Short mmCIF file of C-alpha atoms and ligand atoms in Angstrom, two decimals:
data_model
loop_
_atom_site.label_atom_id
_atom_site.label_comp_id
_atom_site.label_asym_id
_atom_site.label_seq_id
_atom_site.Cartn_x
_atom_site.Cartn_y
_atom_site.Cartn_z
CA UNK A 1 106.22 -7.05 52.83
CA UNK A 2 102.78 -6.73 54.13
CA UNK A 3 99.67 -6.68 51.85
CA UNK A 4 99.04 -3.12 51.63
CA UNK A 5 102.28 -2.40 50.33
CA UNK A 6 102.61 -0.40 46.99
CA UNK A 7 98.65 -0.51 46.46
CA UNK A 8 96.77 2.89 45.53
CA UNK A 9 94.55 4.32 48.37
CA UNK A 10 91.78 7.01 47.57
CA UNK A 11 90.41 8.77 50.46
CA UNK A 12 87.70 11.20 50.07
CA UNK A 13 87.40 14.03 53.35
CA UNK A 14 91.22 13.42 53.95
CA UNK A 15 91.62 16.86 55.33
CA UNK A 16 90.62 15.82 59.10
CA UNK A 17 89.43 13.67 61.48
CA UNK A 18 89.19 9.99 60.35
CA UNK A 19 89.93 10.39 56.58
CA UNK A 20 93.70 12.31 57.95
CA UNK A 21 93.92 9.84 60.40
CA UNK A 22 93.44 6.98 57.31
CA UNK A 23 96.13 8.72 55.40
CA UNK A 24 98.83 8.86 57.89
CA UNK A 25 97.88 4.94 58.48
CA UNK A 26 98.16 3.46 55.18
CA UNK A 27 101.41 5.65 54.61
CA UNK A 28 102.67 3.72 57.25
CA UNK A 29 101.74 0.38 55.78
CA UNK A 30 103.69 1.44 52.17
CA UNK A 31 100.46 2.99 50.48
CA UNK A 32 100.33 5.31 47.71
CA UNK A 33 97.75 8.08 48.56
CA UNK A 34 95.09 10.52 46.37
CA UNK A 35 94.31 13.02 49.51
CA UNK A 36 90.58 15.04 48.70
CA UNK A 37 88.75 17.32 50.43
CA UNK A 38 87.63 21.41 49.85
CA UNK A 39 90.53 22.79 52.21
CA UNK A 40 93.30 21.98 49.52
CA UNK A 41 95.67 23.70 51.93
CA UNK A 42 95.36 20.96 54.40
CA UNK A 43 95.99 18.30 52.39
CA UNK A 44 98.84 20.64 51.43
CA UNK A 45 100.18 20.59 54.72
CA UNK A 46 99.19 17.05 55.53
CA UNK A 47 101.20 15.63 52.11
CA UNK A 48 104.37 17.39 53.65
CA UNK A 49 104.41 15.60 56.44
CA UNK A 50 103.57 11.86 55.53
CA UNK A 51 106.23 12.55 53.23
CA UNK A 52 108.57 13.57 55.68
CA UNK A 53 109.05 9.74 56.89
CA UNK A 54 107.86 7.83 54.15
CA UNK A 55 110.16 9.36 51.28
CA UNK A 56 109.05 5.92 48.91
CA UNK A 57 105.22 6.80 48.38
CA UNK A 58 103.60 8.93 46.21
CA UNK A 59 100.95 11.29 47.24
CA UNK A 60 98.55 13.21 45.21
CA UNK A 61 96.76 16.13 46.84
CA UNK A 62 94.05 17.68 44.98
CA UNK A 63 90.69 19.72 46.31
CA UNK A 64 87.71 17.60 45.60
CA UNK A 65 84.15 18.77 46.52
CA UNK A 66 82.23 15.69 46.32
CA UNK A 67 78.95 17.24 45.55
CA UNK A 68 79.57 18.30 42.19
CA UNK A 69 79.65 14.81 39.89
CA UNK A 70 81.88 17.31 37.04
CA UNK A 71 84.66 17.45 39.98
CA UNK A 72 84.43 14.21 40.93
CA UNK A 73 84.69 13.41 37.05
CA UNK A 74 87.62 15.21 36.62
CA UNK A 75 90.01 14.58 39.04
CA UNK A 76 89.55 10.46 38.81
CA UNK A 77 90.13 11.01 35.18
CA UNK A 78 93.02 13.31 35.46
CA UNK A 79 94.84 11.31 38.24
CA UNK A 80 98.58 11.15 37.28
CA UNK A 81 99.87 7.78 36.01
CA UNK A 82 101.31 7.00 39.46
CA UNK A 83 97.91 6.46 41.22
CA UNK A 84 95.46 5.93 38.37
CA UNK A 85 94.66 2.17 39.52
CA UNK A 86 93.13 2.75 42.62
CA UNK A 87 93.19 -0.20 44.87
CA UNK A 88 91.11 0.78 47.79
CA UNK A 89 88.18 3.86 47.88
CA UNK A 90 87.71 5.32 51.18
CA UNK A 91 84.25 7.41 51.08
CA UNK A 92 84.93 8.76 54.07
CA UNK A 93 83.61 12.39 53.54
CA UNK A 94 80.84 12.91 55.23
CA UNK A 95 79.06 15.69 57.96
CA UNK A 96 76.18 17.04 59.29
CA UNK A 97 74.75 20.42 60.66
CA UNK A 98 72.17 21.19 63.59
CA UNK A 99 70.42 19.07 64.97
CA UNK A 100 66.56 20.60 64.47
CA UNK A 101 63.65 18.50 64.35
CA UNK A 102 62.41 17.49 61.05
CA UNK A 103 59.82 20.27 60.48
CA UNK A 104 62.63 22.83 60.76
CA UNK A 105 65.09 21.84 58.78
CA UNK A 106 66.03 24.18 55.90
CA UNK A 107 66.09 22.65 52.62
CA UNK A 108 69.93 24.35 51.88
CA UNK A 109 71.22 21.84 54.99
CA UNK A 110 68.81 19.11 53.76
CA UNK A 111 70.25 19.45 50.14
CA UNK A 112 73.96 19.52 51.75
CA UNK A 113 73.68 16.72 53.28
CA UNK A 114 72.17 14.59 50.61
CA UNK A 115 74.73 15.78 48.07
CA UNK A 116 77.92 15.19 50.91
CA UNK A 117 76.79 11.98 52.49
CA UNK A 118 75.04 10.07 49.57
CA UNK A 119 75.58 11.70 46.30
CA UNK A 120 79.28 11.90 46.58
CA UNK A 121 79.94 8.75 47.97
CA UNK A 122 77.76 7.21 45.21
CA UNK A 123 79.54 9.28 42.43
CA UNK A 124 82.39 8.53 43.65
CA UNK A 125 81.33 4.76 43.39
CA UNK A 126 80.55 5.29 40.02
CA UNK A 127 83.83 7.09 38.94
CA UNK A 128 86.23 4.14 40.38
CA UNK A 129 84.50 0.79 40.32
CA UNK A 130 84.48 0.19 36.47
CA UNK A 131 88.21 0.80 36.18
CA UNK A 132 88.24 -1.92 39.41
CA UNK A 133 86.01 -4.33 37.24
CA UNK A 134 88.69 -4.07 34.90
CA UNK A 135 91.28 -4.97 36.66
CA UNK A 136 89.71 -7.84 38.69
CA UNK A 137 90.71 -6.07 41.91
CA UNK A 138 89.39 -3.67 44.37
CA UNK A 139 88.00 -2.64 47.51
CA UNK A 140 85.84 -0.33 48.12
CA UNK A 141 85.33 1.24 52.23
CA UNK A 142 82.27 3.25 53.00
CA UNK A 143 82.49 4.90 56.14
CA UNK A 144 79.11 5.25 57.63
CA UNK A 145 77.50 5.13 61.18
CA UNK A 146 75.40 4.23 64.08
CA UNK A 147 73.01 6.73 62.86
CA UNK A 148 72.82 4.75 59.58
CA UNK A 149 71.15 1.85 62.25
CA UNK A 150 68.76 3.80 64.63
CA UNK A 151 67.54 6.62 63.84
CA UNK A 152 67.17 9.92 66.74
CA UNK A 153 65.08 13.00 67.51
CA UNK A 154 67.51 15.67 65.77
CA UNK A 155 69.47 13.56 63.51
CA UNK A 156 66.53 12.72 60.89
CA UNK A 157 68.45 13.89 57.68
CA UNK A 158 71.61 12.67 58.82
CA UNK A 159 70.57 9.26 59.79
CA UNK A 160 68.42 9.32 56.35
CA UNK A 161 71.71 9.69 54.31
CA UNK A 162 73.84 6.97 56.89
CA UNK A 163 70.78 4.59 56.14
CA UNK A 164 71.31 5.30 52.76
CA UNK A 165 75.20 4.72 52.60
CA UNK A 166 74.35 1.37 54.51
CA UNK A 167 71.51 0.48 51.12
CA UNK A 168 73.98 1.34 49.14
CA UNK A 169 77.00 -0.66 50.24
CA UNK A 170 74.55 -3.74 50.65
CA UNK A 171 73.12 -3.63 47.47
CA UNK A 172 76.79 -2.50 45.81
CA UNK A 173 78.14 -5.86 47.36
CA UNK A 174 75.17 -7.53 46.22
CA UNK A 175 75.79 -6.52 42.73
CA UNK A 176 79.53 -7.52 42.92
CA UNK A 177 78.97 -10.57 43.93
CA UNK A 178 80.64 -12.25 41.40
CA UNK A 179 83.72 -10.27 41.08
CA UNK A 180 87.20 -9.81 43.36
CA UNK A 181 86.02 -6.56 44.41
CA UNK A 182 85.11 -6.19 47.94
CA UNK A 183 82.59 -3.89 49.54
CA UNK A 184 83.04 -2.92 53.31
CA UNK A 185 81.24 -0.76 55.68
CA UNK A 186 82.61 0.81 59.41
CA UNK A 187 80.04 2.39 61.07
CA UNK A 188 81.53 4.61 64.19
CA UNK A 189 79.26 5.49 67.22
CA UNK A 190 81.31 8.89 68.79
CA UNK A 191 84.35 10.01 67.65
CA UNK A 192 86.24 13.14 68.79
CA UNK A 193 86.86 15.12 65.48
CA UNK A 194 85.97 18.18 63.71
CA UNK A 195 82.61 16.40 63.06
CA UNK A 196 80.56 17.91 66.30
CA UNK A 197 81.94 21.60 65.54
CA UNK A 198 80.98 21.45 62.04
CA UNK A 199 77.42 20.06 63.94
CA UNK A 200 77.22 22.98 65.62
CA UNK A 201 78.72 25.16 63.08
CA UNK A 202 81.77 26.46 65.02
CA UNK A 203 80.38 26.36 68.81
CA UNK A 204 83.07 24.74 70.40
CA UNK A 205 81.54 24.41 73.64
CA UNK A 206 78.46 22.83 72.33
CA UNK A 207 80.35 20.43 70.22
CA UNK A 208 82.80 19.84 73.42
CA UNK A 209 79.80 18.82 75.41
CA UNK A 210 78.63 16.08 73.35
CA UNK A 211 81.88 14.06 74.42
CA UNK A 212 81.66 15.67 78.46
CA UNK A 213 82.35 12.68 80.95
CA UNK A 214 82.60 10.50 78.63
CA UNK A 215 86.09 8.92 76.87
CA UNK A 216 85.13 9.22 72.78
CA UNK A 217 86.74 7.20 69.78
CA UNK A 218 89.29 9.05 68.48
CA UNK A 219 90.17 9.28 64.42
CA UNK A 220 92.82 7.09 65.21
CA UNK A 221 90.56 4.34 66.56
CA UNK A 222 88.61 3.72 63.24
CA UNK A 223 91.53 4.74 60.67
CA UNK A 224 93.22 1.32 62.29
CA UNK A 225 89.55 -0.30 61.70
CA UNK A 226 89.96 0.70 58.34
CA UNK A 227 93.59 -0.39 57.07
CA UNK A 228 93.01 -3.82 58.98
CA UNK A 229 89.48 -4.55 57.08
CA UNK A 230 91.77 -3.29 53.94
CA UNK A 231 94.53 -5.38 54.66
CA UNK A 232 92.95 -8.44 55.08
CA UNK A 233 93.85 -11.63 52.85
CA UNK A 234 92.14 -10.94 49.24
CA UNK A 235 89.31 -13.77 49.75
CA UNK A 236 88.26 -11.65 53.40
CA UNK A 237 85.56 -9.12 53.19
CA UNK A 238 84.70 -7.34 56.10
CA UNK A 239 81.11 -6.52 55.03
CA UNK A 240 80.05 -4.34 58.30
CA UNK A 241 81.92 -3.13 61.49
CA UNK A 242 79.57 -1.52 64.40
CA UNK A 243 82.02 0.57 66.77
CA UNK A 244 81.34 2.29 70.17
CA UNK A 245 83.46 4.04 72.62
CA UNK A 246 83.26 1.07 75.93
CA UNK A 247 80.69 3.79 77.44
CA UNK A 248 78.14 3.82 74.57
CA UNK A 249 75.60 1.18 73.43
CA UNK A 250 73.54 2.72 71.06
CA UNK A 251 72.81 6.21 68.88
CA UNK A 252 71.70 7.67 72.40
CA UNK A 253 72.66 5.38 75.37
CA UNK A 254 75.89 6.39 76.51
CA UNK A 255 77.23 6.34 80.39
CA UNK A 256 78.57 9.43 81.28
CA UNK A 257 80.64 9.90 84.73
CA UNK A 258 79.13 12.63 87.06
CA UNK A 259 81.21 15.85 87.28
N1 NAP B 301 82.83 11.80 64.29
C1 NAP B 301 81.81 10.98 64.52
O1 NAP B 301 81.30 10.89 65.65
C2 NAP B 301 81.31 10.08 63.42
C3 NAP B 301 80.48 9.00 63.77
C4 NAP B 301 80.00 8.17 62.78
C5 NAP B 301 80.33 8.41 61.46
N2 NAP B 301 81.13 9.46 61.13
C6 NAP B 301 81.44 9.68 59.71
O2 NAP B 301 82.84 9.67 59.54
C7 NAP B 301 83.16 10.41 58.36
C8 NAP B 301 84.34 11.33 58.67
O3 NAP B 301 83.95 12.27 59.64
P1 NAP B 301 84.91 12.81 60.78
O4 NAP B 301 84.36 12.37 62.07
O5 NAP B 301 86.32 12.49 60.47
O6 NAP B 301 84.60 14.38 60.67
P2 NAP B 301 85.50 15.62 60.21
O7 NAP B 301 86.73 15.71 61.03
O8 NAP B 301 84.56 16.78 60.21
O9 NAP B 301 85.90 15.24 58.71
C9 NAP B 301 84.99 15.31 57.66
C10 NAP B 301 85.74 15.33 56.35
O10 NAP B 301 84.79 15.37 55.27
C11 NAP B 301 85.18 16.38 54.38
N3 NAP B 301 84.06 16.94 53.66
C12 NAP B 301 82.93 17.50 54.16
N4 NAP B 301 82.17 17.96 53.15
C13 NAP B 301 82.83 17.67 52.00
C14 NAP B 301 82.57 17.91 50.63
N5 NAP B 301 81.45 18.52 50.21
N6 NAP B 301 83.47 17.49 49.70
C15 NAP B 301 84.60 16.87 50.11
N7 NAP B 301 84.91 16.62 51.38
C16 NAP B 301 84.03 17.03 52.31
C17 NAP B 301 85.90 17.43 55.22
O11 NAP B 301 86.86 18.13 54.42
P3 NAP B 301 86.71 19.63 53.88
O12 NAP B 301 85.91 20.40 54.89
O13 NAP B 301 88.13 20.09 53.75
O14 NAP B 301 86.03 19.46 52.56
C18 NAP B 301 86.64 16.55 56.23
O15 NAP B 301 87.89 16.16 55.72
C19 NAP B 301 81.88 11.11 57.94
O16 NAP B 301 81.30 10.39 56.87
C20 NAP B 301 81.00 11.02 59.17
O17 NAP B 301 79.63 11.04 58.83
C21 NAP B 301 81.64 10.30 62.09
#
């Protein structure tokens, strides 16, 4: 029986990209799953089928906008008996739009991404750890980025909130120091998912071009970065993981092949 077996897994932004790509990866590995996200009916369609092939899990889907706290409030507290204990909390929801120059961007985006990227993860936080605390066990996974590292002309308010997610997970593992509960951060460089067309709000070829020449991460890549730092032996925390595609070395060096 591996490690992960039978232990609770609460993923926020489970609808696409990395957070689907998390779900379908701890199914395999015998996890019981609460799926969130806005677009209920993906996590709909998404609870079918993991539970096509894994018949012995349980898997709660239930729409969760992380930036209102109430939400947030309500569905950890109403989260049926099966999945109540959560073992592992993925904040993995997370986006960003344009990519204007400071002095342009609207306040509606700027107040988006505050609430998405900081204020839900640290709600979130707030909502789970105690119960964790409780139970002496715990492990909490905060997805941020390379744009919570170096900052970029364009990405000011997005690499504002990843610098924030990586205060926050220092200064959370800093403050549970002295307990079993484990604080980990993965911090992805490109990765090919819904994440550049919400960028560019829809523009496909825009949000196509960011990965031109070049071979991306795929979800894939860092949901297996994320059950291995989870799995791990309980005395094993994986405080920070930095991960590029082979062809990029920072936020903007990448090697792309001519057409
Ligand atoms: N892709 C990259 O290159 C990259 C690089 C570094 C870090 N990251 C980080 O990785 C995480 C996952 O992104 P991804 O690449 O998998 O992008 P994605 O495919 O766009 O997935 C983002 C997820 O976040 C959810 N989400 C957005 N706003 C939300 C809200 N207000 N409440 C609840 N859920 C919300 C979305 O679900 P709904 O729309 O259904 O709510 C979706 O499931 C993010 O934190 C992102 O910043 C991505």
């Amino acid at each position: 029986m591996g490690r992960l077996q039978g232990k609770t897994v609460f993923i926020t932004g489970a609808s696409s990209g990395i957070g689907e790509a998390s779900a379908r990866q701890f199914a395999k590995e015998g996890c019981n799953l609460v799926l969130t996200a806005r677009r209920l009916e993906k996590l709909e369609q998404l609870k079918a089928d993991i539970s096509k092939s894994h018949l012995n899990i349980f898997i709660h889907a239930v729409k969760l906008d992380v930036r209102d706290k109430k939400q947030i409030d309500t569905v950890v507290t109403e989260l049926p008996a099966q999945v109540k204990d959560v073992d592992v909390l993925v904040n993995n929801a997370g986006m960003v739009i344009g990519t204007d120059p400071l002095i342009d961007v609207k306040e509606a985006v700027v107040d988006q991404m505050l609430a998405t990227n900081i204020k839900g993860l640290v709600f979130l936080t707030q909502a789970i750890v105690p119960r964790m605390k409780e139970r002496e066990t715990g492990h909490v996974i905060n997805i941020g980025s390379i744009a919570g590292k170096q900052a970029y002309a364009g990405g000011s308010i997005y690499c504002a909130t990843k610098f924030a997610v990586d205060a926050i997970t220092k200064a959370l593992a800093i403050e549970l120091v002295d307990t079993p509960i484990r604080v980990s951060q993965i911090c992805p460089g490109m990765v090919n998912t819904e994440f550049s067309t919400v960028r560019f709000q829809g523009d496909k070829e825009k949000a196509d071009n960011v990965y031109k020449g070049l071979q991306p991460l795929v979800a894939d890549d860092i949901a297996e970065l994320i059950v291995f730092t989870a799995g791990r032996p309980a005395h094993v925390n994986i405080a920070d993981m930095l991960v590029f595609p082979v062809n990029q070395a920072d936020s903007k060096t990448v090697y792309r092949r001519p057409e």
